[in-house]
Amino acid sequence: METMKRTVTCGGLRGTDAGKIVVLNGWVHRRRDHGGISFINLRDRWGITQVVVDPVRKPELAAAAAELRNEYCVAVEGAVRPRPSGMVNPEMVTGEIEVDAERILVLNKSAALPFQIDEETRANEDLRLTYRYLDLRSAAMQKRIRMRHETAFAVREWMTSQDFYEIETPTFIKSTPEGARDYLVPSRLYPGKFYALPQSPQLYKQLLMAAGFEKYFQIARCYRDEDARGDRQPEFTQIDIEMSFAGRDDILSMTEGLMGHVFKKVLGVQLPARFRRLSYEEAQERYGTDKPDLRFGMELEDFGPYVEKGTFQAFKDAVAAGGAVKALVFKGGASFSRKQIEELEGAAKVYKAKGLAWMKVRENPARDAQADETPSPLEGGVAKFFGVNAAEIISGLGAGAGDLVLMVADAKRSVANTALGAVRSKLGRDLGLAGHDPSSPRFEFVWIVDFPMFEWNGEEGRWEAAHHLFTWPQEQYHAVLESDPGQVKGDLYDLVLNGYELASGSIRVHDPELQKRIFKIAGFSEEEAERRFGFLTGAFTYGAPPHGGIAPGLDRLVMLMAGESSIKEVIAFPKNSFAVNPMDGSPSEVDSRQLDELNIGIVKKEQGGNLQDERLP
Ligand code: ASP
């Protein structure tokens, strides 16, 4: 096959290159004909260069150029020349020049396209994913995938500079569920036995600490068989990190250094040397969530001190039951209609609130009050119950004329917090309070520390680990682990960025006896714990060092750096929202011969609960 080897990329030519003879390789991005002259925008990974075919001097070439269609893959040879004055395009890096074509070789034709390759593909998601190789040609996808590469590279650079080794851990492991369901891989050699794909390299990175490597990282693929919804992917990538002889603060400051390096290298953004810290409890009280978006304020306040003087029974009941009344002030929100407030109430009810109470701060109490009312500075909603202490409430909450006060009361403090937190988040999103400006994105990092160690699983009637079973309970709780698991705080931390959980980690248990106590609290019998995790506790009996780690999600990190709201935008070949890849059709059925080799038969559950053997033909 005839070839024309490229001498320069489509992003490389400048005015000073005029006069050079060059060969470009790339794709026909657009072809326009003006007065018989063909203008071809030729595109490759580096940019776009304008190629011109002059029909007067080269009639044969012009005929060939007329055959070119979008996305034909071609090689072009020609002379670089300055664009005629007035035709210079300052928007393009190659805008000062064009290439006067001498020869064009079609390397491959393109079929009619399912969608235009543009700056950004506008087709629907399944079409984009079906033709992902075309979607990836768009400038926006090319840029994001480049950013992902640069991020991964910067991570390796930083971790190596800090003396970490990158060590691969197996992707076929023993099934040791970490909270989600495992993906299983049947063993052909051992019928009835399975490997699992790791939900994370957790146990292996801890074993690497037992093995004396001290500082480990890995850009690791993790697999979790969770229900397909929202932005979840069955496989995703973590920057998995573990360190020996390190306490919490060592891990936090190492992670701050990593983020600082990555943001500087990839985005040119200088992050603060240290990130803020909030305890889990404080995050819940002030933002109603353990992943607060700190790009805006609107903190939750305690309305409790104003309940007694008022006459609203529902609030009094919540307080009497040991719960809470929480309030937030929405500046300028008095213009919100009843319908808009109802929508906010919907967000609160998702988190089990019974309702969303509200009142507005009047612009001008004397003027706005109805004739039969005493002029109160509050109006609407539950204002009538707080006539006596309205002024105190307004100044106490820091509210002002034209503001809307929103409140949730509940016999459970956590419900009041989370429900109102959901209202805060919704307002933040709907009103763009976070100031989402793609040209100057803001990055608000915050550490959430001191998480509870255990959560009560009401359905199964047992305690389970809030993060995972290998977390070190803070020293002061070791004596009460069994007697009061709900009170125990773990040496756990999350890194939150702009309202997203970016990383989780913890100091680990290295004492096999303490580890066994934790397994027991989480409901594992001694035999069960031994069967599942014996290899880990066994390793700990040989002088395993104290250790801890963290795992920032690479997909989320790049997504936030790119100003996107879906991780699919930064993964080359993601699954769709139903865990399906519409391009290769996975998951798919397999040959019966493959199943036979694996000693597997397919049993489909029939309606009514009867099982039916349905070995595929
Ligand atoms: N393995 C944990 C996770 O995937 C992270 C860690 O504790 O390092 O959430």
XYZ file of C-alpha atoms and ligand atoms in Angstrom:
626
model
C 0.000 0.000 0.000
C 1.210 3.439 -0.881
C 1.972 5.454 2.206
C 2.779 9.050 2.852
C 4.490 9.285 6.184
C 3.528 12.328 8.236
C 6.223 14.917 8.775
C 4.186 17.188 11.017
C 0.957 17.013 13.023
C -2.209 18.945 12.255
C -1.560 21.140 15.292
C 2.068 21.949 14.598
C 2.347 24.514 11.794
C 2.802 28.240 12.434
C 3.402 31.311 10.260
C 7.155 30.742 10.396
C 6.754 27.381 8.648
C 5.661 29.034 5.382
C 7.511 27.577 2.417
C 8.017 24.103 3.901
C 6.825 20.998 2.094
C 4.965 18.827 4.612
C 2.962 15.611 4.867
C -0.058 15.553 7.174
C -2.049 12.469 8.205
C -5.495 12.753 9.680
C -9.257 12.824 9.218
C -11.402 15.089 7.051
C -13.097 17.178 9.720
C -15.010 19.421 7.289
C -14.830 20.150 3.587
C -16.143 23.393 2.140
C -16.132 24.484 -1.469
C -15.822 28.188 -2.217
C -15.830 29.353 -5.813
C -14.554 25.978 -6.953
C -11.743 25.879 -4.381
C -11.910 23.054 -1.796
C -11.019 23.870 1.797
C -10.413 20.765 3.845
C -10.032 20.964 7.611
C -7.734 18.088 8.380
C -7.801 16.879 11.997
C -5.599 14.675 14.138
C -5.027 14.380 17.880
C -3.012 17.589 17.921
C -5.321 19.934 16.063
C -6.754 21.061 12.759
C -4.957 22.394 9.683
C -6.603 23.932 6.662
C -5.725 22.253 3.357
C -6.551 24.023 0.089
C -7.028 22.406 -3.316
C -6.830 24.771 -6.273
C -8.889 23.439 -9.231
C -7.221 25.704 -11.778
C -3.691 24.524 -11.167
C -4.629 20.942 -10.220
C -7.876 19.856 -11.840
C -7.265 16.153 -11.162
C -6.560 16.710 -7.494
C -9.681 18.865 -7.257
C -11.742 16.002 -8.656
C -10.254 13.657 -6.038
C -10.886 16.209 -3.293
C -14.519 16.458 -4.332
C -14.862 12.764 -3.441
C -13.701 13.281 0.135
C -16.336 12.949 2.829
C -16.210 13.697 6.535
C -13.997 11.316 8.537
C -12.159 9.896 5.554
C -8.677 9.101 6.786
C -6.187 10.748 4.428
C -2.591 11.789 3.885
C -1.899 15.148 2.296
C 1.349 16.489 0.896
C 1.724 20.157 0.105
C 3.454 23.461 0.663
C 2.807 25.581 3.740
C 1.834 29.121 2.866
C 0.554 32.110 4.802
C -3.191 32.606 4.558
C -4.196 35.602 2.458
C -4.617 38.710 4.595
C -8.076 38.854 6.089
C -8.283 35.065 6.161
C -6.077 34.593 9.223
C -8.035 32.780 11.964
C -6.821 33.818 15.425
C -9.063 31.155 17.021
C -6.952 28.332 15.546
C -3.355 27.743 16.584
C -2.603 26.923 12.944
C -4.767 29.841 11.809
C -1.955 31.805 10.172
C -1.204 29.214 7.531
C -2.745 26.746 5.141
C -1.329 23.835 3.159
C -1.550 24.024 -0.629
C -2.158 20.367 -1.507
C -0.007 18.622 -4.101
C -1.067 15.075 -3.359
C -3.930 13.480 -1.440
C -4.002 9.813 -0.582
C -7.133 8.252 0.863
C -5.923 5.842 3.551
C -9.437 4.708 4.378
C -12.944 5.796 3.569
C -15.649 6.410 6.154
C -19.200 5.135 5.993
C -22.008 7.660 6.505
C -21.726 8.862 10.101
C -24.337 8.177 12.788
C -23.631 11.669 14.164
C -21.412 14.628 13.396
C -17.970 14.685 14.982
C -18.019 18.096 16.592
C -16.524 19.925 19.498
C -18.936 17.852 21.648
C -21.238 15.068 20.422
C -24.870 15.976 20.778
C -26.268 12.490 20.125
C -27.998 10.601 22.942
C -25.921 8.517 25.302
C -26.599 5.075 23.884
C -25.776 6.194 20.355
C -22.577 7.796 21.611
C -21.620 4.596 23.417
C -22.560 2.364 20.473
C -20.147 4.334 18.304
C -17.811 5.260 21.133
C -14.776 5.170 18.790
C -16.410 8.021 16.849
C -17.606 9.864 19.936
C -14.035 9.739 21.260
C -12.885 11.637 18.167
C -14.673 14.809 19.378
C -12.425 17.563 20.670
C -14.085 17.462 24.090
C -13.570 13.707 24.589
C -10.016 13.901 23.282
C -9.309 16.642 25.804
C -10.797 14.742 28.730
C -9.004 11.500 27.929
C -5.777 13.496 27.657
C -6.517 15.029 31.053
C -7.019 11.548 32.468
C -3.667 10.449 31.133
C -1.979 13.567 32.517
C -3.604 12.985 35.892
C -2.477 9.350 36.059
C 1.013 10.433 35.023
C 1.147 13.189 37.656
C -0.011 10.674 40.283
C 2.823 8.301 39.376
C 5.292 11.179 39.371
C 4.282 12.357 42.846
C 4.011 8.950 44.446
C 7.403 7.949 43.057
C 8.942 11.191 44.323
C 7.595 10.274 47.787
C 9.257 6.840 47.691
C 6.169 4.746 46.950
C 6.345 1.601 44.814
C 3.608 0.844 42.332
C 2.763 -2.817 42.876
C 0.094 -4.759 41.022
C -2.261 -6.928 43.002
C -4.283 -9.775 41.486
C -7.608 -9.289 39.765
C -8.645 -12.883 40.486
C -8.953 -13.118 44.226
C -10.788 -14.885 46.983
C -14.305 -13.602 47.429
C -14.211 -11.362 50.506
C -17.128 -8.988 50.034
C -16.401 -5.438 51.143
C -19.908 -4.079 51.263
C -21.016 -4.548 47.681
C -21.616 -7.735 45.710
C -18.620 -9.449 44.100
C -18.287 -10.218 40.425
C -17.446 -13.907 40.235
C -15.214 -15.776 37.817
C -15.829 -19.531 37.614
C -12.808 -21.795 37.797
C -12.599 -24.365 34.975
C -10.000 -26.425 36.800
C -11.917 -26.590 40.053
C -15.596 -27.122 39.270
C -17.874 -25.294 41.660
C -15.137 -22.897 42.757
C -14.879 -19.237 41.912
C -12.469 -16.383 41.928
C -13.857 -12.931 42.637
C -12.878 -9.673 41.009
C -11.631 -7.302 43.709
C -13.959 -4.602 44.978
C -10.672 -2.906 45.816
C -7.159 -4.213 46.530
C -7.822 -3.659 50.260
C -6.576 -6.933 51.720
C -3.663 -7.200 49.323
C -2.382 -3.734 50.084
C -2.506 -4.584 53.769
C -0.602 -7.807 53.027
C 1.992 -5.710 51.187
C 2.461 -3.803 54.448
C 2.872 -7.112 56.291
C 5.407 -7.910 53.549
C 7.502 -4.883 54.450
C 7.028 -2.648 51.397
C 6.013 0.267 53.641
C 4.774 2.582 50.871
C 2.532 1.177 48.143
C 0.305 2.656 45.507
C -1.476 1.353 42.466
C -3.773 2.822 39.862
C -6.131 -0.071 40.372
C -9.288 -1.241 38.681
C -12.063 -2.124 41.131
C -15.232 -4.106 40.433
C -18.507 -3.854 42.320
C -21.706 -5.557 41.306
C -24.114 -2.914 42.486
C -27.532 -2.076 41.115
C -27.126 -0.041 37.967
C -28.261 3.448 38.754
C -27.120 7.009 38.332
C -23.491 7.425 37.695
C -22.246 4.053 38.916
C -19.941 1.942 36.799
C -19.390 -1.783 37.394
C -15.671 -1.127 37.056
C -13.877 1.988 38.113
C -10.373 3.081 38.966
C -8.856 4.017 42.293
C -5.533 5.531 43.204
C -4.976 2.944 45.893
C -2.468 3.896 48.606
C -1.137 2.285 51.785
C 1.620 3.293 54.216
C 3.254 1.618 57.199
C 4.205 3.352 60.473
C 1.887 6.200 59.476
C -0.802 7.881 61.497
C -3.848 9.673 60.218
C -2.122 13.018 59.805
C 0.680 11.482 57.736
C -1.840 10.074 55.311
C -3.846 13.270 55.120
C -0.811 15.423 54.422
C 0.556 12.955 51.864
C -2.823 13.096 50.062
C -2.839 16.905 50.204
C 0.587 16.857 48.583
C -0.662 14.474 45.893
C -3.699 16.613 45.085
C -1.590 19.766 45.083
C 0.842 18.229 42.595
C -1.883 16.860 40.312
C -3.886 20.114 40.190
C -0.743 22.181 39.575
C 0.548 19.881 36.834
C -2.700 19.195 35.043
C -4.715 22.392 35.525
C -2.126 24.928 36.652
C -4.267 25.452 39.764
C -2.584 26.099 43.120
C -4.428 24.354 45.931
C -4.017 25.322 49.566
C -1.234 23.335 51.259
C -3.709 22.065 53.875
C -7.384 21.279 53.451
C -10.060 22.130 55.989
C -11.198 19.424 58.385
C -14.650 18.792 59.769
C -15.691 16.020 62.065
C -18.466 13.796 60.750
C -20.722 15.162 63.461
C -19.997 18.772 62.606
C -20.550 18.121 58.901
C -23.935 16.623 59.717
C -24.909 19.505 62.007
C -23.788 22.297 59.686
C -24.475 20.822 56.245
C -26.698 17.799 56.852
C -24.352 15.519 54.919
C -20.918 13.938 55.139
C -20.121 15.252 51.647
C -20.780 18.978 51.910
C -20.269 21.273 48.957
C -18.359 24.129 50.578
C -18.441 26.345 47.513
C -21.431 27.985 49.161
C -22.508 28.681 52.750
C -26.164 28.471 53.730
C -25.373 26.430 56.817
C -27.968 24.677 58.914
C -28.765 26.409 62.192
C -30.272 25.075 65.364
C -33.823 26.399 65.676
C -34.189 24.687 69.050
C -33.660 27.842 71.171
C -36.724 29.512 69.573
C -39.158 26.636 69.904
C -40.126 27.102 73.543
C -41.422 30.681 73.203
C -43.346 29.879 70.019
C -46.628 28.035 69.862
C -45.949 25.427 67.198
C -46.732 22.047 68.697
C -44.975 19.910 66.045
C -41.677 21.650 66.831
C -42.214 21.288 70.572
C -42.926 17.582 70.145
C -39.732 17.020 68.153
C -37.640 18.731 70.813
C -39.432 16.928 73.657
C -38.707 13.602 71.961
C -34.995 14.369 72.042
C -34.877 15.334 68.369
C -34.126 18.641 66.716
C -35.506 21.526 64.720
C -33.001 22.711 62.134
C -33.305 25.832 60.008
C -31.575 27.375 57.058
C -31.799 30.903 55.741
C -32.181 31.208 52.008
C -31.102 34.756 51.202
C -33.592 36.536 48.960
C -35.764 33.405 48.892
C -38.976 35.203 49.908
C -39.839 35.443 46.221
C -40.148 31.639 46.098
C -43.671 30.507 45.288
C -45.598 27.923 47.254
C -44.968 25.471 44.407
C -41.232 26.021 44.542
C -41.276 25.471 48.291
C -43.242 22.250 47.739
C -40.512 21.027 45.405
C -37.973 21.646 48.132
C -40.217 19.776 50.533
C -40.097 16.832 48.115
C -36.305 16.731 48.511
C -36.672 16.768 52.311
C -39.256 13.972 52.279
C -36.922 11.663 50.356
C -34.836 11.755 53.534
C -37.806 10.893 55.745
C -38.766 14.420 56.831
C -42.453 14.700 57.609
C -42.544 18.152 56.077
C -40.663 21.335 55.355
C -41.790 24.307 57.436
C -41.126 27.804 56.199
C -41.617 31.492 56.825
C -40.600 34.628 55.011
C -38.984 37.758 56.372
C -41.055 40.735 55.327
C -39.537 43.617 53.400
C -41.764 46.086 55.200
C -43.764 44.647 58.121
C -45.966 47.679 58.746
C -47.012 47.909 55.092
C -47.335 44.188 54.345
C -49.304 43.082 57.395
C -52.990 42.393 56.852
C -55.365 44.712 58.646
C -56.237 42.128 61.291
C -52.641 41.172 62.029
C -50.164 42.680 64.403
C -47.343 43.658 62.101
C -44.817 40.859 62.477
C -41.587 40.855 60.533
C -42.326 37.212 59.609
C -45.090 35.993 57.319
C -46.420 32.856 55.678
C -46.038 29.192 56.562
C -45.475 28.752 60.287
C -44.832 32.483 60.949
C -48.036 32.811 62.925
C -46.659 30.568 65.651
C -43.635 32.783 66.164
C -45.158 36.242 66.446
C -43.788 36.797 69.941
C -40.164 36.037 69.199
C -39.944 36.912 65.499
C -37.331 39.607 65.965
C -35.183 37.351 68.104
C -35.409 34.583 65.481
C -34.478 36.895 62.631
C -31.434 38.312 64.357
C -30.441 34.938 65.837
C -30.471 33.253 62.435
C -28.829 36.215 60.744
C -31.806 36.577 58.384
C -32.869 39.784 56.696
C -35.720 41.304 54.736
C -36.689 39.213 51.714
C -35.184 35.966 53.064
C -36.902 32.599 53.293
C -36.378 30.490 56.419
C -36.770 26.737 55.893
C -37.073 24.270 58.764
C -37.248 20.549 59.404
C -38.248 19.149 62.773
C -37.904 15.532 63.697
C -37.775 13.324 66.722
C -34.507 12.046 65.256
C -31.808 14.670 65.032
C -30.182 12.845 62.112
C -33.392 13.038 60.060
C -33.733 16.793 60.662
C -30.115 17.258 59.583
C -30.057 15.074 56.492
C -33.454 16.184 55.209
C -32.595 19.864 55.506
C -29.146 19.080 54.099
C -30.882 17.669 51.014
C -32.823 20.935 50.694
C -29.557 22.863 50.935
C -27.991 20.701 48.224
C -31.006 21.078 45.952
C -30.980 24.852 46.350
C -27.262 24.859 45.650
C -27.779 22.905 42.437
C -30.932 24.636 41.223
C -29.703 28.147 41.867
C -26.128 27.535 40.804
C -24.959 28.737 44.233
C -21.678 26.920 43.756
C -20.948 29.395 40.961
C -20.314 26.794 38.281
C -18.149 28.747 35.871
C -16.348 26.339 33.554
C -13.697 28.939 32.708
C -12.655 29.369 36.341
C -13.771 26.318 38.289
C -13.487 26.379 42.068
C -12.230 23.437 44.039
C -13.257 23.238 47.695
C -11.638 20.306 49.406
C -12.575 19.257 52.912
C -11.594 16.306 55.085
C -14.353 14.631 57.013
C -12.882 12.808 60.003
C -14.026 10.837 63.070
C -16.740 8.770 61.413
C -18.708 6.270 63.433
C -17.118 2.865 63.138
C -20.327 0.804 62.980
C -23.776 1.307 61.555
C -26.857 -0.568 62.650
C -28.404 -2.613 59.860
C -32.056 -2.614 60.901
C -33.115 -5.118 58.234
C -30.559 -7.731 59.213
C -30.578 -6.780 62.881
C -26.800 -6.471 63.204
C -23.964 -3.995 63.355
C -21.896 -3.563 60.246
C -18.717 -1.664 59.497
C -19.453 1.854 58.262
C -16.417 1.803 55.965
C -14.878 -1.629 56.086
C -13.983 -4.226 58.673
C -10.285 -3.398 58.716
C -10.591 0.068 60.215
C -8.870 0.884 63.492
C -11.354 1.930 66.186
C -10.042 5.032 67.946
C -8.049 4.015 71.007
C -10.420 5.487 73.606
C -13.238 3.180 72.453
C -11.375 -0.131 72.584
C -12.800 -0.930 76.014
C -16.424 -0.389 74.915
C -16.318 -1.965 71.461
C -18.707 -4.771 72.328
C -20.824 -2.951 74.903
C -21.549 0.181 72.865
C -20.665 -0.226 69.187
C -22.849 2.733 68.158
C -20.633 5.152 70.093
C -17.340 3.939 68.646
C -15.503 6.271 66.310
C -13.121 4.843 63.786
C -9.840 6.301 62.620
C -11.600 7.002 59.351
C -11.437 9.874 56.916
C -13.033 10.926 53.660
C -11.785 13.557 51.283
C -14.669 15.554 49.828
C -14.402 17.837 46.819
C -17.260 20.131 45.766
C -19.853 17.869 47.371
C -18.442 14.586 46.054
C -16.706 11.912 48.101
C -13.349 11.782 46.366
C -11.495 9.397 48.668
C -12.021 7.175 51.680
C -9.454 5.676 53.907
C -8.562 4.643 57.403
C -5.897 3.531 59.789
C -6.119 -0.259 59.851
C -6.216 -2.864 62.503
C -2.850 -4.663 62.666
C -3.533 -6.592 65.845
C -5.094 -9.974 64.996
C -6.983 -10.160 68.291
C -8.607 -6.753 67.823
C -9.454 -7.715 64.251
C -11.210 -10.843 65.505
C -13.273 -8.754 67.965
C -14.418 -6.554 65.090
C -15.396 -9.534 62.953
C -17.437 -10.795 65.871
C -19.266 -7.490 66.412
C -20.098 -7.480 62.688
C -21.772 -10.846 63.153
C -19.153 -13.262 61.813
C -18.703 -16.496 63.695
C -15.083 -17.402 64.451
C -15.162 -20.128 61.772
C -16.688 -17.821 59.194
C -14.149 -15.074 59.905
C -11.335 -17.601 59.687
C -12.641 -19.026 56.421
C -12.978 -15.613 54.795
C -10.180 -13.567 56.255
C -7.878 -16.104 57.918
C -5.101 -15.338 55.458
C -5.095 -11.718 56.606
C -5.298 -12.283 60.345
C -2.719 -15.047 59.902
C -0.316 -12.585 58.278
C -0.844 -10.188 61.166
C 0.522 -12.726 63.627
C 4.004 -12.303 62.130
C 4.834 -8.796 63.260
C 2.655 -6.819 60.835
C 3.431 -3.102 61.167
C 0.824 -0.482 62.068
C -0.474 0.897 58.787
C -3.166 2.899 57.062
C -4.187 4.130 53.676
C -6.601 5.836 51.401
C -8.023 5.462 47.909
C -8.976 8.501 45.831
C -11.223 7.642 42.882
C -9.455 8.467 39.643
C -12.643 8.701 37.568
C -14.241 11.166 39.970
C -11.087 13.184 40.319
C -10.771 13.663 36.564
C -14.511 14.270 36.242
C -14.348 17.131 38.756
C -11.177 18.549 37.251
C -12.868 18.506 33.838
C -15.973 20.241 35.244
C -18.194 17.273 34.309
C -20.957 15.662 36.300
C -20.714 12.078 35.008
C -17.726 9.750 35.229
C -18.706 8.337 31.838
C -17.305 11.512 30.319
C -13.806 10.613 31.469
C -13.792 6.844 30.822
C -12.916 5.699 27.313
C -15.343 2.773 27.200
C -17.895 2.993 30.005
C -21.040 0.953 30.413
C -24.363 2.772 30.078
C -26.649 3.471 33.039
C -27.968 -0.103 32.825
C -24.492 -1.667 33.139
C -24.560 -2.569 29.452
C -21.991 -1.741 26.810
C -24.082 -1.023 23.714
C -20.969 -1.198 21.511
C -19.828 -4.776 22.194
C -23.159 -5.940 23.579
C -21.795 -7.067 26.936
C -22.996 -8.665 29.055
C -23.848 -11.349 26.512
C -24.745 -15.001 26.392
C -21.906 -17.455 25.866
C -21.625 -20.739 23.966
C -22.949 -23.828 25.678
C -19.494 -25.335 25.114
C -17.963 -22.612 27.263
C -20.520 -23.290 29.968
C -19.932 -27.025 29.773
C -16.213 -26.531 30.261
C -16.985 -24.528 33.342
C -19.520 -27.032 34.622
C -22.123 -24.346 34.642
C -25.784 -24.622 33.777
C -28.110 -21.651 33.517
C -31.099 -21.804 35.789
C -33.602 -19.063 35.250
C -36.094 -18.263 37.934
C -39.589 -18.647 36.589
C -42.379 -16.451 37.785
C -43.911 -18.136 40.769
C -40.552 -19.115 42.139
C -40.077 -22.512 40.441
C -36.637 -23.130 39.089
C -36.242 -24.351 35.565
C -33.095 -25.694 34.016
C -32.505 -23.845 30.790
C -29.151 -24.905 29.477
C -28.573 -22.731 26.428
C -28.553 -24.529 23.085
N -10.459 0.116 50.027
C -11.166 1.284 50.449
C -12.288 1.620 49.485
O -12.270 1.159 48.358
C -10.309 2.485 50.552
C -9.326 2.411 51.675
O -9.753 2.214 52.818
O -8.158 2.619 51.419
O -13.178 2.382 49.817
